[in-house]
Amino acid sequence: MMDRRKFLALWGLSASALAMSGCKNVQVPQIDKRTTGLPERAKRKGFRVVVVGGGFGGLNTASAIKQNDPNNEIEVLVIEKNPYYFACPMSNTLLSGNPDFKKENFLFTYRKAQLAYGYEVLHAEVNDIDGEKQKVFTNKETISYDYLVLAPGIEYDYRVEFPNWSDAKIARAKIEAPGGLISDAGVEHSILLEQLEEFKEQGAKGEIVIIPQRTKIFSSLEKSLSHKSVVRCAPASYERACMIGDWIKRNNLVGKAKVVVLDSSLSPQAKPAAFAQVFDDLYKGVIEYVGGFDLIDVDFDTKEILYRDIDDDLNYIVLRRKYDILNLIPIQKASSVVEMADIKTNSWGGALIDPRRLTSLSDSRIYVVGDSAVLANSKNVSIPPAAQSAYSLGKEVGAMIANRVIKNKQTELNSFVVGCSSMVSTKPLKLGINIMKEFGFDKNNDMWVRDSLEVNEDGKYYDESGGEGLVGWFEAITGDTFASF
């Protein structure tokens, strides 16, 4: 098997970086009484970059700045509210029941990365941002910046999807039917694992239902509106179906339990041909895919899904379908941190950025990396909201910022590659689907993308190289990001 560093090279990833420089002098904080009354952090160097978000985008921006700062001229501060990070990539494998995949392999602290790369992580919540005065207000202190990097990720948007739901019902949905797409220290995945174990203890007879993010929302029984927003890791719903199908086979529950995917799309919203092949080849009788499903509501008391259908007289009616476990993936929006920055955004709150410089259209001192970033004027070309994208562009942004500070030079994005693998089976072999996307710019400065969905010599979209490759990629990207090599 390839080692981690070879996987980094294969996927266009960079290697680990510099060791942390010596200890810094402690300075007495100055008091900022302007708004919060909290202390304002004094600068340790001439330039300070503040990074909001301690995920793949934020941390790799921070490390790339320091890797390109040989004389240690730039102070880099990452603001992250959680004390440790749960890595979502490949985390669906936890649901397979394969002992090779353990929750502790997806949890990372920030200690090693700070020591290895020389930036600092402040565990605090961002309350507001003043772009004009270049300050970030947290619940612990006020921090000024020369450049700001926003990498806060996404949030669920239950309010838009279910406008009639109360706060109590939304809270109930998060506990009883968690989406499992956010890095919440692994809480949602833990709930899904607990539900599977309880289901097994109770006889494991019934349906485990997955509802991917919807492409349309109903304003009435007769009228629906198409909805387009950020979709974090679009293949995740279908990979999850495979991993739970793997769990069913591993526990000899075929014929008793099954996975049902209720999709508003007519076919899987990512890698459709590949997942259709996998469902048919590996999970016949285990996974049922239902396309064109019109979700209306969920009754958590009776454990029923309300959906739209048509009767014999061609009238719309509402029917009910029972479930035993429900994984409801809500539509998503950009993090509310982006709104705090008061920069230009699109309909779902995504920050509009320059495709070549990756800065906000409103403020060239603000960069946006990851799922909340939207390329402006890119002619329908979008970068997949996924860990690989955040990782790669975080490296680019870090180098750009270092060049601006140290060399007074504005560099631009040229081309980059984003790979995406999905695990579809872990028993007896680890099998996966792999797709590569190459991005670049033409002579008119318009972005282009080329997709390459891998097919083996047997005409299969899935194989062992895809599964083992995903494991190697995960070890490489987390090893570099969190300095856990």
XYZ file of C-alpha atoms in Angstrom:
485
model
C 0.000 0.000 0.000
C 1.219 3.547 -0.740
C 2.415 5.574 2.217
C 0.825 8.877 3.206
C 3.293 11.102 1.438
C 2.794 9.278 -1.861
C -0.946 9.816 -1.491
C -0.315 13.514 -0.910
C 1.587 13.686 -4.186
C -1.010 11.613 -6.050
C -3.863 13.890 -5.035
C -1.952 17.115 -5.601
C -1.521 17.669 -1.876
C 1.486 19.303 -0.277
C 3.759 17.842 2.348
C 3.926 18.764 6.035
C 5.657 21.924 6.953
C 7.887 23.861 9.254
C 8.416 23.328 12.941
C 7.176 25.936 15.347
C 9.622 28.690 16.216
C 10.613 29.510 19.783
C 8.348 30.685 22.569
C 6.778 34.105 22.276
C 6.754 36.833 24.886
C 3.526 37.226 26.792
C 2.076 40.729 26.534
C -0.448 42.368 28.802
C -3.766 42.724 26.916
C -5.155 46.191 26.278
C -8.759 46.871 27.213
C -11.171 47.687 24.417
C -14.190 49.450 25.869
C -15.699 50.349 22.488
C -18.410 47.691 22.481
C -17.675 44.542 24.416
C -15.543 45.590 27.353
C -13.396 42.532 26.637
C -9.630 42.865 26.257
C -8.174 43.582 22.830
C -5.267 41.341 21.884
C -2.006 43.186 21.288
C -0.127 42.384 18.077
C 2.985 40.253 18.411
C 4.286 41.035 14.933
C 3.827 43.652 12.249
C 1.200 41.640 10.371
C -1.600 39.527 11.762
C -3.841 37.132 9.839
C -6.974 35.927 11.596
C -8.517 32.683 10.358
C -12.081 31.872 11.432
C -12.658 28.124 11.355
C -10.441 25.228 12.370
C -11.332 22.735 9.648
C -9.478 21.665 6.515
C -9.768 25.080 4.847
C -8.801 27.195 7.833
C -5.939 25.077 9.135
C -4.322 24.594 5.754
C -4.519 28.321 5.079
C -2.800 28.914 8.420
C -0.071 26.319 7.844
C 0.576 27.521 4.280
C 1.087 31.080 5.499
C 3.713 29.904 7.959
C 5.316 27.586 5.407
C 5.809 30.630 3.175
C 6.987 32.871 6.047
C 10.628 31.816 6.535
C 11.528 34.803 8.721
C 8.454 34.417 10.944
C 7.100 37.867 10.108
C 3.393 37.003 10.203
C 1.310 36.253 13.277
C -1.418 33.732 12.408
C -4.339 33.198 14.768
C -7.031 30.578 14.131
C -10.349 31.044 15.934
C -12.223 27.775 16.482
C -14.957 27.225 19.044
C -14.485 23.461 19.463
C -11.517 22.043 21.408
C -11.180 19.147 18.974
C -12.225 18.379 15.423
C -14.296 15.536 14.004
C -13.266 14.805 10.411
C -16.324 14.150 8.253
C -14.521 12.656 5.214
C -14.821 8.847 5.203
C -16.791 8.986 8.482
C -19.687 7.057 6.933
C -17.461 3.986 7.302
C -18.203 4.127 11.038
C -21.724 2.960 10.181
C -20.439 -0.189 8.455
C -19.535 -1.912 11.709
C -16.073 -2.702 10.338
C -13.649 -2.655 13.298
C -10.980 -1.099 11.056
C -12.868 2.186 11.415
C -13.117 3.651 14.911
C -14.424 7.015 16.047
C -11.126 7.932 17.657
C -9.498 7.807 14.211
C -11.672 10.754 13.175
C -11.083 12.974 16.217
C -8.156 15.412 16.259
C -6.864 18.008 18.685
C -5.071 21.183 17.603
C -1.962 20.732 19.750
C 0.329 18.994 17.255
C -0.575 21.330 14.397
C 0.190 24.424 16.459
C 3.554 23.004 17.482
C 4.453 21.861 13.977
C 3.368 24.902 11.980
C 3.750 27.837 14.352
C 0.264 29.337 14.370
C -1.985 29.743 17.403
C -5.516 28.421 17.942
C -7.915 30.391 20.124
C -10.972 28.413 21.240
C -13.694 31.052 21.186
C -16.943 31.947 19.432
C -17.098 34.791 16.943
C -19.834 37.278 17.888
C -19.283 39.945 15.234
C -16.889 41.262 12.610
C -16.129 44.897 11.792
C -14.644 44.877 8.313
C -14.118 48.637 8.232
C -12.074 48.666 11.440
C -10.665 45.205 10.737
C -11.642 43.619 14.025
C -13.147 40.306 15.067
C -15.173 40.243 18.279
C -15.278 36.941 20.163
C -16.752 35.899 23.483
C -13.242 36.068 24.976
C -11.460 39.001 23.390
C -11.365 41.457 20.492
C -8.791 40.793 17.778
C -7.589 43.153 15.065
C -6.329 41.840 11.746
C -4.536 42.876 8.588
C -6.073 40.014 6.607
C -9.082 37.906 7.524
C -9.772 34.385 6.283
C -13.303 33.030 6.660
C -13.492 29.222 6.643
C -16.498 28.587 8.906
C -18.246 25.848 6.894
C -22.007 25.440 6.592
C -25.127 25.300 8.735
C -28.404 23.436 8.353
C -31.339 25.513 7.121
C -34.385 23.880 8.694
C -36.202 27.226 8.724
C -36.276 27.528 4.940
C -37.023 23.861 4.343
C -39.728 23.509 7.000
C -41.089 27.036 7.674
C -43.933 25.693 9.816
C -41.711 23.765 12.190
C -41.360 25.105 15.714
C -38.041 25.456 17.509
C -38.978 22.367 19.516
C -39.576 20.294 16.394
C -36.281 21.400 14.827
C -34.498 20.443 18.045
C -36.240 17.087 17.955
C -35.213 16.504 14.337
C -31.574 17.123 15.229
C -31.740 14.453 17.927
C -34.037 11.873 16.312
C -33.076 12.262 12.636
C -29.635 13.924 12.556
C -28.177 15.013 9.240
C -24.667 13.731 9.919
C -22.925 16.284 7.692
C -21.348 18.744 10.098
C -18.203 18.565 12.216
C -19.868 18.674 15.623
C -17.265 16.611 17.467
C -19.035 13.533 16.113
C -22.325 13.957 17.974
C -24.553 13.263 14.947
C -22.578 10.180 13.946
C -22.730 8.914 17.520
C -26.511 9.232 17.464
C -26.726 7.295 14.186
C -24.517 4.550 15.631
C -26.651 4.359 18.783
C -29.809 4.124 16.665
C -28.397 1.237 14.634
C -27.418 -0.633 17.806
C -30.876 -0.078 19.368
C -32.523 -1.182 16.113
C -30.479 -4.394 16.190
C -31.329 -5.061 19.853
C -35.034 -4.651 19.076
C -35.001 -7.292 16.347
C -33.670 -5.276 13.386
C -36.798 -5.660 11.299
C -37.838 -2.616 9.290
C -36.603 0.291 7.214
C -33.663 2.606 7.719
C -34.596 5.670 5.659
C -32.171 8.214 4.243
C -33.511 11.443 2.737
C -30.788 13.371 0.847
C -30.905 17.145 0.610
C -33.915 18.128 -1.432
C -33.813 19.897 -4.772
C -37.295 21.380 -4.333
C -39.481 22.685 -1.523
C -43.287 22.680 -1.405
C -45.139 25.913 -0.739
C -48.439 24.014 -1.006
C -49.575 20.540 -2.005
C -49.904 21.691 -5.607
C -46.920 23.971 -5.882
C -43.217 23.327 -5.441
C -40.229 25.595 -5.873
C -36.826 24.452 -7.068
C -34.178 25.065 -4.461
C -30.464 25.339 -5.074
C -27.959 25.895 -2.323
C -24.679 24.535 -1.062
C -24.585 20.722 -0.831
C -21.750 19.530 1.364
C -20.307 16.335 -0.104
C -23.195 15.454 -2.422
C -22.216 11.742 -2.627
C -22.420 11.352 1.173
C -26.071 10.246 1.289
C -25.486 7.389 -1.128
C -22.189 6.349 0.429
C -24.018 6.247 3.768
C -26.671 3.990 2.286
C -23.901 1.621 1.166
C -22.213 1.618 4.558
C -25.467 0.837 6.375
C -26.146 -1.811 3.730
C -22.696 -3.179 4.571
C -23.717 -3.210 8.245
C -26.894 -5.151 7.399
C -24.900 -7.789 5.509
C -22.232 -7.963 8.210
C -24.892 -8.673 10.855
C -26.810 -11.195 8.719
C -29.916 -9.015 8.614
C -30.646 -9.328 4.876
C -34.366 -10.011 4.465
C -35.207 -8.368 7.771
C -33.775 -4.871 7.486
C -33.198 -2.671 4.466
C -32.040 0.823 3.579
C -34.451 3.055 1.682
C -33.198 6.204 -0.054
C -36.039 8.671 -0.662
C -34.587 11.184 -3.112
C -36.266 14.262 -4.588
C -33.990 13.793 -7.593
C -34.843 11.163 -10.196
C -31.361 9.654 -9.830
C -28.551 10.030 -7.273
C -27.394 13.653 -7.136
C -23.726 12.633 -7.400
C -22.010 9.839 -9.348
C -25.463 8.563 -10.484
C -24.296 5.809 -12.848
C -21.749 4.548 -10.343
C -24.113 4.384 -7.364
C -26.871 2.815 -9.491
C -24.388 0.097 -10.454
C -23.310 -0.424 -6.836
C -26.893 -0.665 -5.575
C -27.666 -3.280 -8.225
C -24.443 -5.294 -7.949
C -23.781 -5.273 -4.220
C -27.014 -4.381 -2.450
C -29.938 -5.927 -4.317
C -32.672 -6.472 -1.739
C -30.697 -4.440 0.788
C -30.907 -0.902 -0.621
C -34.073 0.431 -2.251
C -33.662 3.656 -4.203
C -36.805 5.776 -4.732
C -36.330 8.781 -7.027
C -38.706 11.692 -7.498
C -39.845 11.501 -3.874
C -41.876 14.503 -2.711
C -41.318 14.955 1.029
C -43.933 17.103 2.759
C -43.359 16.611 6.491
C -42.216 14.224 9.204
C -44.316 13.014 12.143
C -41.802 12.149 14.842
C -44.506 10.905 17.228
C -45.712 8.148 14.896
C -42.356 7.754 13.073
C -43.958 8.453 9.717
C -42.878 10.405 6.646
C -45.549 12.467 4.922
C -45.158 12.679 1.153
C -47.036 13.793 -1.939
C -48.566 11.318 -4.368
C -51.262 11.267 -7.055
C -54.539 9.328 -6.767
C -56.479 7.597 -9.551
C -58.237 10.849 -10.407
C -54.871 12.593 -10.837
C -55.339 14.662 -7.704
C -52.473 15.336 -5.308
C -52.786 13.538 -1.990
C -50.630 13.119 1.112
C -49.611 9.616 2.101
C -47.617 8.287 5.046
C -44.682 5.899 5.168
C -43.312 4.312 8.334
C -39.651 4.339 9.239
C -37.590 2.766 11.994
C -34.531 5.002 11.689
C -34.540 8.296 9.791
C -31.491 10.147 8.498
C -32.937 13.463 7.307
C -30.317 15.596 5.597
C -31.645 19.165 5.582
C -30.819 21.788 3.004
C -27.812 23.884 3.950
C -26.632 27.474 3.952
C -23.409 29.329 4.571
C -22.298 29.817 8.143
C -23.777 32.859 9.875
C -20.191 34.084 10.368
C -20.171 35.118 6.692
C -23.169 37.380 7.299
C -21.347 39.005 10.231
C -18.610 40.130 7.859
C -21.156 42.140 5.838
C -19.740 41.095 2.460
C -21.475 40.295 -0.823
C -23.327 36.972 -0.759
C -25.682 34.914 -2.894
C -29.200 33.604 -2.097
C -28.031 31.009 0.460
C -25.473 33.264 2.124
C -22.398 32.060 0.243
C -19.632 34.652 0.013
C -19.017 35.820 -3.564
C -15.283 35.700 -4.226
C -12.926 36.546 -7.042
C -12.225 33.222 -8.825
C -8.526 33.970 -9.311
C -7.646 35.817 -6.084
C -10.167 34.096 -3.774
C -10.948 37.376 -2.006
C -14.379 38.778 -1.241
C -15.856 40.994 -3.957
C -16.576 43.486 -1.174
C -13.223 43.581 0.579
C -9.878 42.397 -0.822
C -8.542 41.997 2.723
C -11.027 39.162 3.329
C -10.483 35.680 1.866
C -13.119 32.951 1.962
C -12.226 29.263 1.829
C -14.345 26.115 1.856
C -18.063 25.417 1.708
C -19.186 29.028 2.244
C -17.238 30.353 -0.773
C -18.890 30.938 -4.163
C -16.922 31.775 -7.292
C -18.333 34.947 -8.841
C -18.927 35.084 -12.626
C -17.776 31.487 -13.097
C -20.422 30.555 -15.734
C -22.035 27.711 -13.782
C -18.696 26.164 -12.773
C -18.625 25.530 -9.051
C -16.047 23.994 -6.751
C -17.414 20.950 -4.880
C -17.985 21.768 -1.179
C -15.756 19.051 0.232
C -12.652 18.545 2.368
C -10.329 18.137 -0.625
C -11.458 21.484 -2.078
C -11.002 23.263 1.241
C -7.603 21.658 1.752
C -6.261 22.537 -1.714
C -7.592 26.093 -1.815
C -6.533 26.715 1.762
C -2.955 25.996 0.660
C -3.398 28.406 -2.255
C -4.816 31.185 -0.084
C -2.078 30.804 2.507
C 0.603 31.225 -0.147
C -1.249 34.221 -1.621
C -1.403 35.991 1.735
C 2.257 35.334 2.504
C 3.232 36.758 -0.883
C 1.152 39.889 -0.288
C 2.713 40.490 3.122
C 6.333 39.520 2.478
C 6.829 40.285 -1.228
C 4.029 42.828 -1.741
C 2.977 40.636 -4.653
C -0.559 39.596 -5.603
C -0.578 36.044 -6.985
C -3.535 34.325 -8.608
C -5.043 30.860 -8.793
C -4.151 28.973 -11.980
C -5.301 25.354 -11.820
C -5.956 22.693 -9.212
C -7.314 19.150 -8.884
C -10.056 17.903 -6.583
C -10.542 14.181 -6.020
C -13.552 12.533 -4.396
C -13.761 8.891 -3.353
C -16.777 7.124 -1.848
C -16.526 3.868 0.099
C -19.210 1.454 -1.074
C -18.221 -1.782 0.683
C -15.835 -2.847 3.453
C -16.479 -6.601 3.467
C -14.692 -8.688 2.341
C -12.725 -5.961 0.509
C -12.706 -2.198 0.797
C -14.282 -1.040 -2.464
C -14.739 2.550 -3.566
C -15.743 4.907 -6.373
C -13.298 7.592 -7.429
C -13.795 10.759 -9.456
C -11.273 13.486 -10.254
C -12.091 17.071 -11.223
C -9.507 19.337 -12.790
C -10.108 23.092 -12.710
C -8.394 25.805 -14.712
C -8.917 29.072 -16.598
C -9.083 29.780 -20.321
C -7.595 32.773 -22.146
C -10.727 34.804 -21.338
C -10.210 34.151 -17.627
C -13.276 31.896 -17.466
C -13.025 28.809 -15.280
C -13.366 25.346 -16.825
C -13.680 21.907 -15.244
C -12.979 18.405 -16.537
C -14.520 15.378 -14.788
C -13.036 11.904 -14.822
C -15.079 9.094 -13.231
C -12.841 6.053 -13.060
C -13.996 2.758 -14.633
C -11.957 -0.440 -14.397
C -11.340 -2.977 -17.149
C -14.447 -4.941 -16.086
C -16.649 -1.916 -16.639
C -17.110 -1.344 -12.913
C -17.064 2.082 -11.319
C -16.019 0.576 -7.994
C -12.944 -1.454 -7.098
C -10.370 -2.071 -4.393
C -8.106 0.759 -5.544
C -10.982 3.186 -4.914
C -11.559 1.880 -1.388
C -7.939 1.538 -0.336
C -7.188 4.824 -2.072
C -9.773 6.582 0.076
C -8.173 5.210 3.241
C -4.748 6.364 2.088
C -6.053 9.783 1.100
C -7.759 10.239 4.484
C -4.584 9.353 6.360
C -2.586 11.741 4.177
C -4.912 14.744 4.374
C -5.521 14.459 8.126
C -1.858 13.714 8.768
C -0.826 16.902 6.988
C -3.628 19.091 8.357
C -3.300 18.047 12.001
C 0.432 17.167 11.931
C -0.409 13.623 12.976
C 2.124 11.866 10.712
